[in-house]
CSV table of C-alpha atoms in Angstrom, one decimal:
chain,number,residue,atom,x,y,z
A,15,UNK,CA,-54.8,-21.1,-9.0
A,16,UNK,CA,-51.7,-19.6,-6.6
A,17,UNK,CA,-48.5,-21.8,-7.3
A,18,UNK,CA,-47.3,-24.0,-4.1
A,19,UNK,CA,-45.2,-21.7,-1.8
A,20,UNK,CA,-42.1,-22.5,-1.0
A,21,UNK,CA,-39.3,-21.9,1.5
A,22,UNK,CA,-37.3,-18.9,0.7
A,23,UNK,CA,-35.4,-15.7,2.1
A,24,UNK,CA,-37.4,-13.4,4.5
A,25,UNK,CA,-37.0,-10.8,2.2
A,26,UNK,CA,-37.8,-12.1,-1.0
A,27,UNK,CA,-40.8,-12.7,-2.8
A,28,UNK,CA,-41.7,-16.2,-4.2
A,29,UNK,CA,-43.8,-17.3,-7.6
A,30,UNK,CA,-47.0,-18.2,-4.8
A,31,UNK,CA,-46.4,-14.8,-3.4
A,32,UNK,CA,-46.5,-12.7,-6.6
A,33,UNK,CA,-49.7,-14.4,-8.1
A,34,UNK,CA,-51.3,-13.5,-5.0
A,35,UNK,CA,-50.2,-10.1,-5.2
A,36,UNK,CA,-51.3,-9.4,-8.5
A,37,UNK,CA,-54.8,-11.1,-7.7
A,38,UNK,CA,-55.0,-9.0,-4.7
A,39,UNK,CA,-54.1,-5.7,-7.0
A,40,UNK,CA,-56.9,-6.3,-9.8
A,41,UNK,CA,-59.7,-7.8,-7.5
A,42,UNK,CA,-59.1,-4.6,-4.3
A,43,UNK,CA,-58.6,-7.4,-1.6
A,44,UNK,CA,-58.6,-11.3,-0.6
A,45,UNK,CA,-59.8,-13.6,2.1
A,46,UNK,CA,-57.4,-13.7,4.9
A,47,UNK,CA,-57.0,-17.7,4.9
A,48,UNK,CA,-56.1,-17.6,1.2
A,49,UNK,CA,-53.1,-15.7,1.8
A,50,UNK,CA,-52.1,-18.1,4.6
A,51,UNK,CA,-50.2,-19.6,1.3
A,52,UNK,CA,-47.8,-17.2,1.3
A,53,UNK,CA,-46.9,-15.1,4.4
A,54,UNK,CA,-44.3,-13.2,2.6
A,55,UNK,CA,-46.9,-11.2,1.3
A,56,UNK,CA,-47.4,-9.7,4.8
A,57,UNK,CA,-43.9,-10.4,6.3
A,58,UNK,CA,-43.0,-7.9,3.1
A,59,UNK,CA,-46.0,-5.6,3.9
A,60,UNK,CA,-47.5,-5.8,1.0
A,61,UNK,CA,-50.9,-6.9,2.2
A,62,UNK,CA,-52.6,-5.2,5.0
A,63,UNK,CA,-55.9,-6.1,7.1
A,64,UNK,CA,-59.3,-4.1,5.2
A,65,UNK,CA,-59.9,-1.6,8.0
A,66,UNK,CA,-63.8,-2.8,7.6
A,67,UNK,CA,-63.3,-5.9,7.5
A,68,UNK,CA,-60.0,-7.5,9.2
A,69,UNK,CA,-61.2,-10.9,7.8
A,70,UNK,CA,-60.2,-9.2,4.4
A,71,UNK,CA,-56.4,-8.0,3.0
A,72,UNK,CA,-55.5,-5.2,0.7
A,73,UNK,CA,-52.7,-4.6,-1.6
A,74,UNK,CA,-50.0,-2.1,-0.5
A,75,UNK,CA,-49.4,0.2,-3.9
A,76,UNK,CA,-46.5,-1.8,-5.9
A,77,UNK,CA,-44.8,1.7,-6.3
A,78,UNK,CA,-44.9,2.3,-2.1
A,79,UNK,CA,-44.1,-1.7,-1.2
A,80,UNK,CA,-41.0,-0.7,-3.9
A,81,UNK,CA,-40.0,2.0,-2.0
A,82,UNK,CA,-40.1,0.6,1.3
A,83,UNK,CA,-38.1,-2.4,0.2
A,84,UNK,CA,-35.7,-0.5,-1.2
A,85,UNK,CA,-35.2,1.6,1.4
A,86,UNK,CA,-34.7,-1.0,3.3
A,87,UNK,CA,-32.3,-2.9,1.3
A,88,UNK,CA,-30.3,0.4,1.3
A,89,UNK,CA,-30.2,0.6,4.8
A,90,UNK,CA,-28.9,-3.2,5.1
A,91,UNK,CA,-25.9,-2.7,2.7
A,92,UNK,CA,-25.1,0.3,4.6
A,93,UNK,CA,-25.0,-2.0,7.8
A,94,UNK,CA,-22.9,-4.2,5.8
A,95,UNK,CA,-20.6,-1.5,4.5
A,96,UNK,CA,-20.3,-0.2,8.3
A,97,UNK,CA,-18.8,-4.0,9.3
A,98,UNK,CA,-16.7,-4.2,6.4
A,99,UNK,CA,-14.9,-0.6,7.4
A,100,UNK,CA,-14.8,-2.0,11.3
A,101,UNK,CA,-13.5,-5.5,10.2
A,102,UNK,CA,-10.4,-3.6,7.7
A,103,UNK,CA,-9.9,-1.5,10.6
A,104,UNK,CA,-9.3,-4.0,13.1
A,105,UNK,CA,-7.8,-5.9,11.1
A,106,UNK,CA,-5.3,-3.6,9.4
A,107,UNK,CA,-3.7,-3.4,12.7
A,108,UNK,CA,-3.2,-6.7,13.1
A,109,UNK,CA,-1.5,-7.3,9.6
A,110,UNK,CA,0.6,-4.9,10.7
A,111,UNK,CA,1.9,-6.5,13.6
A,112,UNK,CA,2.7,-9.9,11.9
A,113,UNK,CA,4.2,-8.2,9.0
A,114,UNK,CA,8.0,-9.0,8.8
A,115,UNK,CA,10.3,-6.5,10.2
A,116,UNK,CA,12.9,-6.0,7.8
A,117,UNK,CA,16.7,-4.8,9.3
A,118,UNK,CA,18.5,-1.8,8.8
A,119,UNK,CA,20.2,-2.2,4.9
A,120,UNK,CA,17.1,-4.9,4.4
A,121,UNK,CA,15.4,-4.6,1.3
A,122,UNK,CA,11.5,-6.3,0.3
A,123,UNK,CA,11.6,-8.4,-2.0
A,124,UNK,CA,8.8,-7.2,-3.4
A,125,UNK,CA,6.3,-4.2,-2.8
A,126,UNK,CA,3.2,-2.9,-3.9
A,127,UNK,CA,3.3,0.9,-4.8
A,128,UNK,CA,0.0,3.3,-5.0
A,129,UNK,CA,-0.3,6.2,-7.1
A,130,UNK,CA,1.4,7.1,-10.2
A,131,UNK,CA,3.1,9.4,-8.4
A,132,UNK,CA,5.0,7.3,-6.1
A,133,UNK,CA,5.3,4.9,-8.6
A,134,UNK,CA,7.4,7.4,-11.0
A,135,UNK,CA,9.6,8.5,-7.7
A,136,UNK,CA,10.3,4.4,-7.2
A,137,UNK,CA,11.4,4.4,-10.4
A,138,UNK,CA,13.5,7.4,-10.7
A,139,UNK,CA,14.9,6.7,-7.4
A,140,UNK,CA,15.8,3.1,-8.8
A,141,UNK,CA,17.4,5.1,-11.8
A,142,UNK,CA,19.7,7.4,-10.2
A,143,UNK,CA,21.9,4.4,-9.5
A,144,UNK,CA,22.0,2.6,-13.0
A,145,UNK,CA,25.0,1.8,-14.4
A,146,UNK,CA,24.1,-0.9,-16.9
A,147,UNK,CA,21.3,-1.0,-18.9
A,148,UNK,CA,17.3,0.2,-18.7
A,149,UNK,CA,15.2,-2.5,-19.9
A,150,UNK,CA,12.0,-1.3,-21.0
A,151,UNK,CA,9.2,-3.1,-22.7
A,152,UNK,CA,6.0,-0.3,-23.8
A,153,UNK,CA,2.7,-1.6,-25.2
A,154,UNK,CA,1.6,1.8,-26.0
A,155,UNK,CA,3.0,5.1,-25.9
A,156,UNK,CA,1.6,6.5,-22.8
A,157,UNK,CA,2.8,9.6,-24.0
A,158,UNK,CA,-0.7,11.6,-25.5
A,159,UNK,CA,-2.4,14.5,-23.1
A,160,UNK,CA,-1.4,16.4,-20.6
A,161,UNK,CA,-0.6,13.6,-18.0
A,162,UNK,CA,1.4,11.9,-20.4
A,163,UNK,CA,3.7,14.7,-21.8
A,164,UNK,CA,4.4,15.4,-18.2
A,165,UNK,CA,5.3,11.9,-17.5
A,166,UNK,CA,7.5,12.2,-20.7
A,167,UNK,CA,9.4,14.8,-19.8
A,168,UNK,CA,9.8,13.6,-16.3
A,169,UNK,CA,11.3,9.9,-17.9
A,170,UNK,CA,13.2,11.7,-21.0
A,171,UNK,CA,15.6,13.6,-18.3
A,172,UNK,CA,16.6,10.5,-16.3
A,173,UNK,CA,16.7,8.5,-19.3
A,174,UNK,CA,19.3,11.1,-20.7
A,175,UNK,CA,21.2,11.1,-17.2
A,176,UNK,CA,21.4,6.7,-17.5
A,177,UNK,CA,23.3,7.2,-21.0
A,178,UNK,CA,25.5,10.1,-19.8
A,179,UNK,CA,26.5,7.7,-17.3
A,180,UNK,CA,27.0,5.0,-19.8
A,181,UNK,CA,24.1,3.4,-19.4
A,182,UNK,CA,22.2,1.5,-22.6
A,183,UNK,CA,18.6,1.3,-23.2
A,184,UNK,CA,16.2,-1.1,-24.9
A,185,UNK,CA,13.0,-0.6,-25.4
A,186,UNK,CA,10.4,-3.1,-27.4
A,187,UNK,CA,7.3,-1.6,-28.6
A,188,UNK,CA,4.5,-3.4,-31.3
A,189,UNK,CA,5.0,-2.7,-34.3
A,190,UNK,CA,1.8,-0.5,-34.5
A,191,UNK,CA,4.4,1.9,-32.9
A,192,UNK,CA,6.9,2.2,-35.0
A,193,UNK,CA,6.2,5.1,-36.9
A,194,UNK,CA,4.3,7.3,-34.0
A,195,UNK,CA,5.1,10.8,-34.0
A,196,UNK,CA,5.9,10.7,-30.2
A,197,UNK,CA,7.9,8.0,-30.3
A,198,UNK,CA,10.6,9.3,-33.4
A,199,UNK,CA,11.2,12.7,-31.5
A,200,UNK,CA,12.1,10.8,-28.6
A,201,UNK,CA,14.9,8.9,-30.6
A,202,UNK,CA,16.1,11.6,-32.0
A,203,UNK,CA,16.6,13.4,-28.6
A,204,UNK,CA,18.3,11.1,-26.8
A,205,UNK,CA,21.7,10.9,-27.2
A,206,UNK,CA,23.6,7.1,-26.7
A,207,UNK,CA,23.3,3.2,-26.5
A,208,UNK,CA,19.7,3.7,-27.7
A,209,UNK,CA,17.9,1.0,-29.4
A,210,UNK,CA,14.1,0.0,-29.9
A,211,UNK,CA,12.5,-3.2,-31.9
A,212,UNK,CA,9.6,-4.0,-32.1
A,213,UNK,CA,7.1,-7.0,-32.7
A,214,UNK,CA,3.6,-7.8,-33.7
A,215,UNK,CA,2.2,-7.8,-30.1
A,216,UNK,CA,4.2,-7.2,-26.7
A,217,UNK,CA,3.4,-8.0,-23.0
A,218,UNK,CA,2.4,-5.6,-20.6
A,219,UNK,CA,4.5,-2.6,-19.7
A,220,UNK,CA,7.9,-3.3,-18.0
A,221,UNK,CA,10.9,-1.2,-16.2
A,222,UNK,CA,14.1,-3.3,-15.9
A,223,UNK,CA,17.1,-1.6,-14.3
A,224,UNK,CA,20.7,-2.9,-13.9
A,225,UNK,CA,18.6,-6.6,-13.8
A,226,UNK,CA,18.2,-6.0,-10.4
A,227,UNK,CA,15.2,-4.5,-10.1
A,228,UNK,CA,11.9,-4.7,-11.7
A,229,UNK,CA,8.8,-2.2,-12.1
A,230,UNK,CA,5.4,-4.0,-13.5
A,231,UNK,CA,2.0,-3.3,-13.8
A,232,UNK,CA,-0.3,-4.3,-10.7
A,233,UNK,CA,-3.6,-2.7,-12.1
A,234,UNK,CA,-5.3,-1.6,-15.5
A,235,UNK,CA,-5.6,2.0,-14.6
A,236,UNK,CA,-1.2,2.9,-14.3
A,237,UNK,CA,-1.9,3.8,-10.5
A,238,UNK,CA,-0.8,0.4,-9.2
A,239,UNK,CA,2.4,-1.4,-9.5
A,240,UNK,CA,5.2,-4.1,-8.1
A,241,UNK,CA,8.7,-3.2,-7.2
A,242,UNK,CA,10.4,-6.5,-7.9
A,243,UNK,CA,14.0,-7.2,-6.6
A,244,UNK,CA,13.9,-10.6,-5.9
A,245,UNK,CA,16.8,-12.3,-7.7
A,246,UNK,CA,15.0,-14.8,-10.0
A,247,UNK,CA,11.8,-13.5,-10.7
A,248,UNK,CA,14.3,-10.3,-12.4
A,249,UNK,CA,16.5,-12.7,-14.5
A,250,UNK,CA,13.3,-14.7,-15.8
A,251,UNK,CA,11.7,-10.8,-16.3
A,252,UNK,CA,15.0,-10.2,-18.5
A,253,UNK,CA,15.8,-13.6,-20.3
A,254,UNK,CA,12.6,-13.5,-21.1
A,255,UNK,CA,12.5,-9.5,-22.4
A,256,UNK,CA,16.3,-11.0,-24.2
A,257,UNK,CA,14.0,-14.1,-26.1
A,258,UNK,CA,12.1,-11.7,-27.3
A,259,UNK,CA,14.4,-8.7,-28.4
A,260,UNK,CA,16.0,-11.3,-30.7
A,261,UNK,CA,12.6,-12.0,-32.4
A,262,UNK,CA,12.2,-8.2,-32.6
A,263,UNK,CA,12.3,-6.5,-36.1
A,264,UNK,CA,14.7,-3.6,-35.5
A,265,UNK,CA,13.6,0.0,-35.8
A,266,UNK,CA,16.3,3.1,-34.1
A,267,UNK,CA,19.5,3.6,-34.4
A,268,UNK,CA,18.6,1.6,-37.9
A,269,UNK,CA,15.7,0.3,-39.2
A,270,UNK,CA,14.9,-2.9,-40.8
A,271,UNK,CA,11.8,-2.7,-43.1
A,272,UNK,CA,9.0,-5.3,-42.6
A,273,UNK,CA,8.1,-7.8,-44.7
A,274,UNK,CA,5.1,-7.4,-46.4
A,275,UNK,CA,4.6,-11.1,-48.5
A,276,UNK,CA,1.5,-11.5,-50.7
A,277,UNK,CA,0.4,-7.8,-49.6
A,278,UNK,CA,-0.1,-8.6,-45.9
A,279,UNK,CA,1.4,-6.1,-43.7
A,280,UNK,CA,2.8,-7.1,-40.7
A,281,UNK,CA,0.2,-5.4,-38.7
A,282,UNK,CA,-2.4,-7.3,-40.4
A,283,UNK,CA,-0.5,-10.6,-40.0
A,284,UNK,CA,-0.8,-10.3,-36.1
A,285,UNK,CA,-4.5,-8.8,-36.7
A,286,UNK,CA,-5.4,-12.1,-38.6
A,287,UNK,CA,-3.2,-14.3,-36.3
A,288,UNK,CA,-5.4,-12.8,-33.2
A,289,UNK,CA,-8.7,-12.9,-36.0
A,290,UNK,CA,-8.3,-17.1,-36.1
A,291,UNK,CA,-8.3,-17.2,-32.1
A,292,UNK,CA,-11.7,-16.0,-32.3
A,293,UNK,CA,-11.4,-12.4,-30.4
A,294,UNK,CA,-13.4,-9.6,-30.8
A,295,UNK,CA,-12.3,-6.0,-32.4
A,296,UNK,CA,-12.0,-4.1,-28.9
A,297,UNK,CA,-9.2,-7.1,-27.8
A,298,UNK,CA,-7.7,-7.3,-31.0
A,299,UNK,CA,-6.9,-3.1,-30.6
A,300,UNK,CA,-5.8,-3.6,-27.1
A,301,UNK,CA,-3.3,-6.5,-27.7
A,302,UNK,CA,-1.9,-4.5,-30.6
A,303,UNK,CA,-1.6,-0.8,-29.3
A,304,UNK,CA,-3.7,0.5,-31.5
A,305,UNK,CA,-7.6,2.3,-31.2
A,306,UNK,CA,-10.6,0.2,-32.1
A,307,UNK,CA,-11.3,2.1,-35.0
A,308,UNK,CA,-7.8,1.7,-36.7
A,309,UNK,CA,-7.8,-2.0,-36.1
A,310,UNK,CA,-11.3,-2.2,-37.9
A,311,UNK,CA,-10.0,-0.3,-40.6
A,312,UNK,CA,-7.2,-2.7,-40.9
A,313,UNK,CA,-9.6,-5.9,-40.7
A,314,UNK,CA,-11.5,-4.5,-43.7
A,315,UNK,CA,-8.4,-3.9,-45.9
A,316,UNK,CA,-7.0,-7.7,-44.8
A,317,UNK,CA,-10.7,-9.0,-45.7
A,318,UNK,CA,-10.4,-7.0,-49.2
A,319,UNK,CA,-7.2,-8.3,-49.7
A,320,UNK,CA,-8.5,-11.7,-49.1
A,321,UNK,CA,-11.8,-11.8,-50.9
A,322,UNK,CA,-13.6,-11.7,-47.5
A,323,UNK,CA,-17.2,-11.0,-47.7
A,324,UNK,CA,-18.0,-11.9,-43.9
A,325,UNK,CA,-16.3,-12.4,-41.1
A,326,UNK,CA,-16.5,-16.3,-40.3
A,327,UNK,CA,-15.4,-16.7,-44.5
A,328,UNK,CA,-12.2,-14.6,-42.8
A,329,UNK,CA,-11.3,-16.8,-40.7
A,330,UNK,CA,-11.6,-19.7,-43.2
A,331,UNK,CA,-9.8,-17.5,-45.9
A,332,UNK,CA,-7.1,-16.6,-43.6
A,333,UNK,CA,-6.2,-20.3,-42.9
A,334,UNK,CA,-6.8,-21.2,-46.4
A,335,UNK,CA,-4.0,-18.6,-47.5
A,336,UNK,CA,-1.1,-19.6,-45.2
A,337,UNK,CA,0.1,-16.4,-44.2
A,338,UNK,CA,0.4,-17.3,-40.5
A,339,UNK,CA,2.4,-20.1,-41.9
A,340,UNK,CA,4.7,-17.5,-43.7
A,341,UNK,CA,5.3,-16.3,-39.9
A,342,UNK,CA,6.7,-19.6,-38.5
């Protein structure tokens, strides 16, 4: 027995529908008034009148009535796709019409930029007036392949102008940083007020110049940002960047080793600390800076260390042991 139809959308298929379908597809055909129960079938086309016998319906192929509906749907999204371009269109014009219409010497407060390469100009442009200090906060190096040796070598020359014009530079960067290859040459080229810290885990990437104007991330993918110059969001940027710089664990001109109590490393203190908050591997790499497969590696040495032999008994062993005490 058919299940009761039901209202639904003129181009979907309801549980009445199919069982008549499938009837229809293992017996050749049905009686016209039984599929009175569910008119999708024909609204669809999936049943058509028995050339002998109109009293009588056949079943479309499933792999044709597919076909067609997809086809169809296809054609639907393109419609919709069509109205979305007309509506940005027309409206794109009008935004810009009630946009604000800033005076000669007027400056937004802040602006979107698109493209990495507009984004570096903003940024150099912002640089060639520093007199102060470059704030700069780096969750990972950016500085591997071909992109980002160019984007290196681009930022190490008007880094190097900013301290020849007595500038000083901070950088923070995890600590799963501190010993990367990339990073060390870069010290050692520079020359002035250079200093870098670091800490278990930083926030996304920031650019602070002269604490007047600030650079941050406005997508995942490096091709979006924010040019910020309003006045407070900057100084909450950098007392913010400050707070943390003092928790920081120093590591150029000088460094300061890192404590390593009952044989937990730092880096696997802030893996555990992140383990108890119940996030996966793949978050627990991104947080820290670090590939998925190193952070694995690291979770099995803190789990051997431990006595782990699973990882719900790590979470209980971590808390058990205190170390994220140790860090307070």
């Amino acid at each position: 027995m058919s299940a009761p139809h039901r209202e639904h959308g003129k181009d979907d298929l309801c549980s009445a529908g199919t069982d008549l379908y499938e009837r229809a597809l293992r017996q050749g055909r049905l009686p016209a008034e039984e599929v009175r129960a569910a008119p999708c079938l024909v609204d669809l086309g999936l049943l058509h009148p028995a050339l002998d016998d109109p009293t009588r319906l056949e079943p479309v192929a499933p792999v044709v009535a597919l076909h067609r509906l997809l086809r169809s749907s296809a054609e639907r999204i393109a419609g919709e796709r069509r109205r979305e371009a007309r509506l940005a269109e027309t409206f794109d014009a009008l935004m810009r019409i009630d946009e604000p219409h800033p005076t000669a010497g007027d400056t937004l407060a802040i602006q979107l930029l698109t493209g990495t390469e507009r984004i570096n100009r903003a940024i150099t442009d912002a640089m060639a007036d520093a007199s102060g200090e470059l704030i700069t906060v780096q969750p990972r190096t950016g500085l591997t392949g071909e992109r980002g040796q160019a984007a290196d070598a681009a930022s190490l020359g008007r880094d190097q102008a900013a301290l020849d014009r007595g500038c000083r530079i901070r950088t923070l960067y995890p600590h799963t940083l501190r010993h990367f290859p990339v990073i060390v040459a870069r010290c050692e080229r520079l020359k002035g007020d250079v200093q870098i810290r670091t800490l278990d885990e930083v926030p996304d990437r920031l650019v602070l110049i002269d604490r007047t104007v600030a650079f941050v991330p406005a997508g995942e993918d490096g091709r979006l940002a924010l040019e910020i110059r309003h006045p407070a969001i900057v100084e909450h940027l950098a007392v913010t960047f400050d707070r943390l710089w003092r928790l920081a664990t120093p590591m150029h001109p000088e460094a300061v080793p890192q404590p390593s109590p009952d044989g937990i490393t730092p880096r696997q203190h802030a893996i555990a600390a992140l383990l108890v908050e119940g996030h996966t591997d793949a978050v627990i790499a991104d947080r820290l800076g670090m590939n998925i497969r190193t952070a694995r590696v690291h979770i099995a040495k803190l789990a051997a260390t431990l006595g782990s032999q699973s990882r719900a008994q790590l979470g209980y062993l971590i808390g058990r042991s205190g170390i994220l005490d140790q860090g307070r």
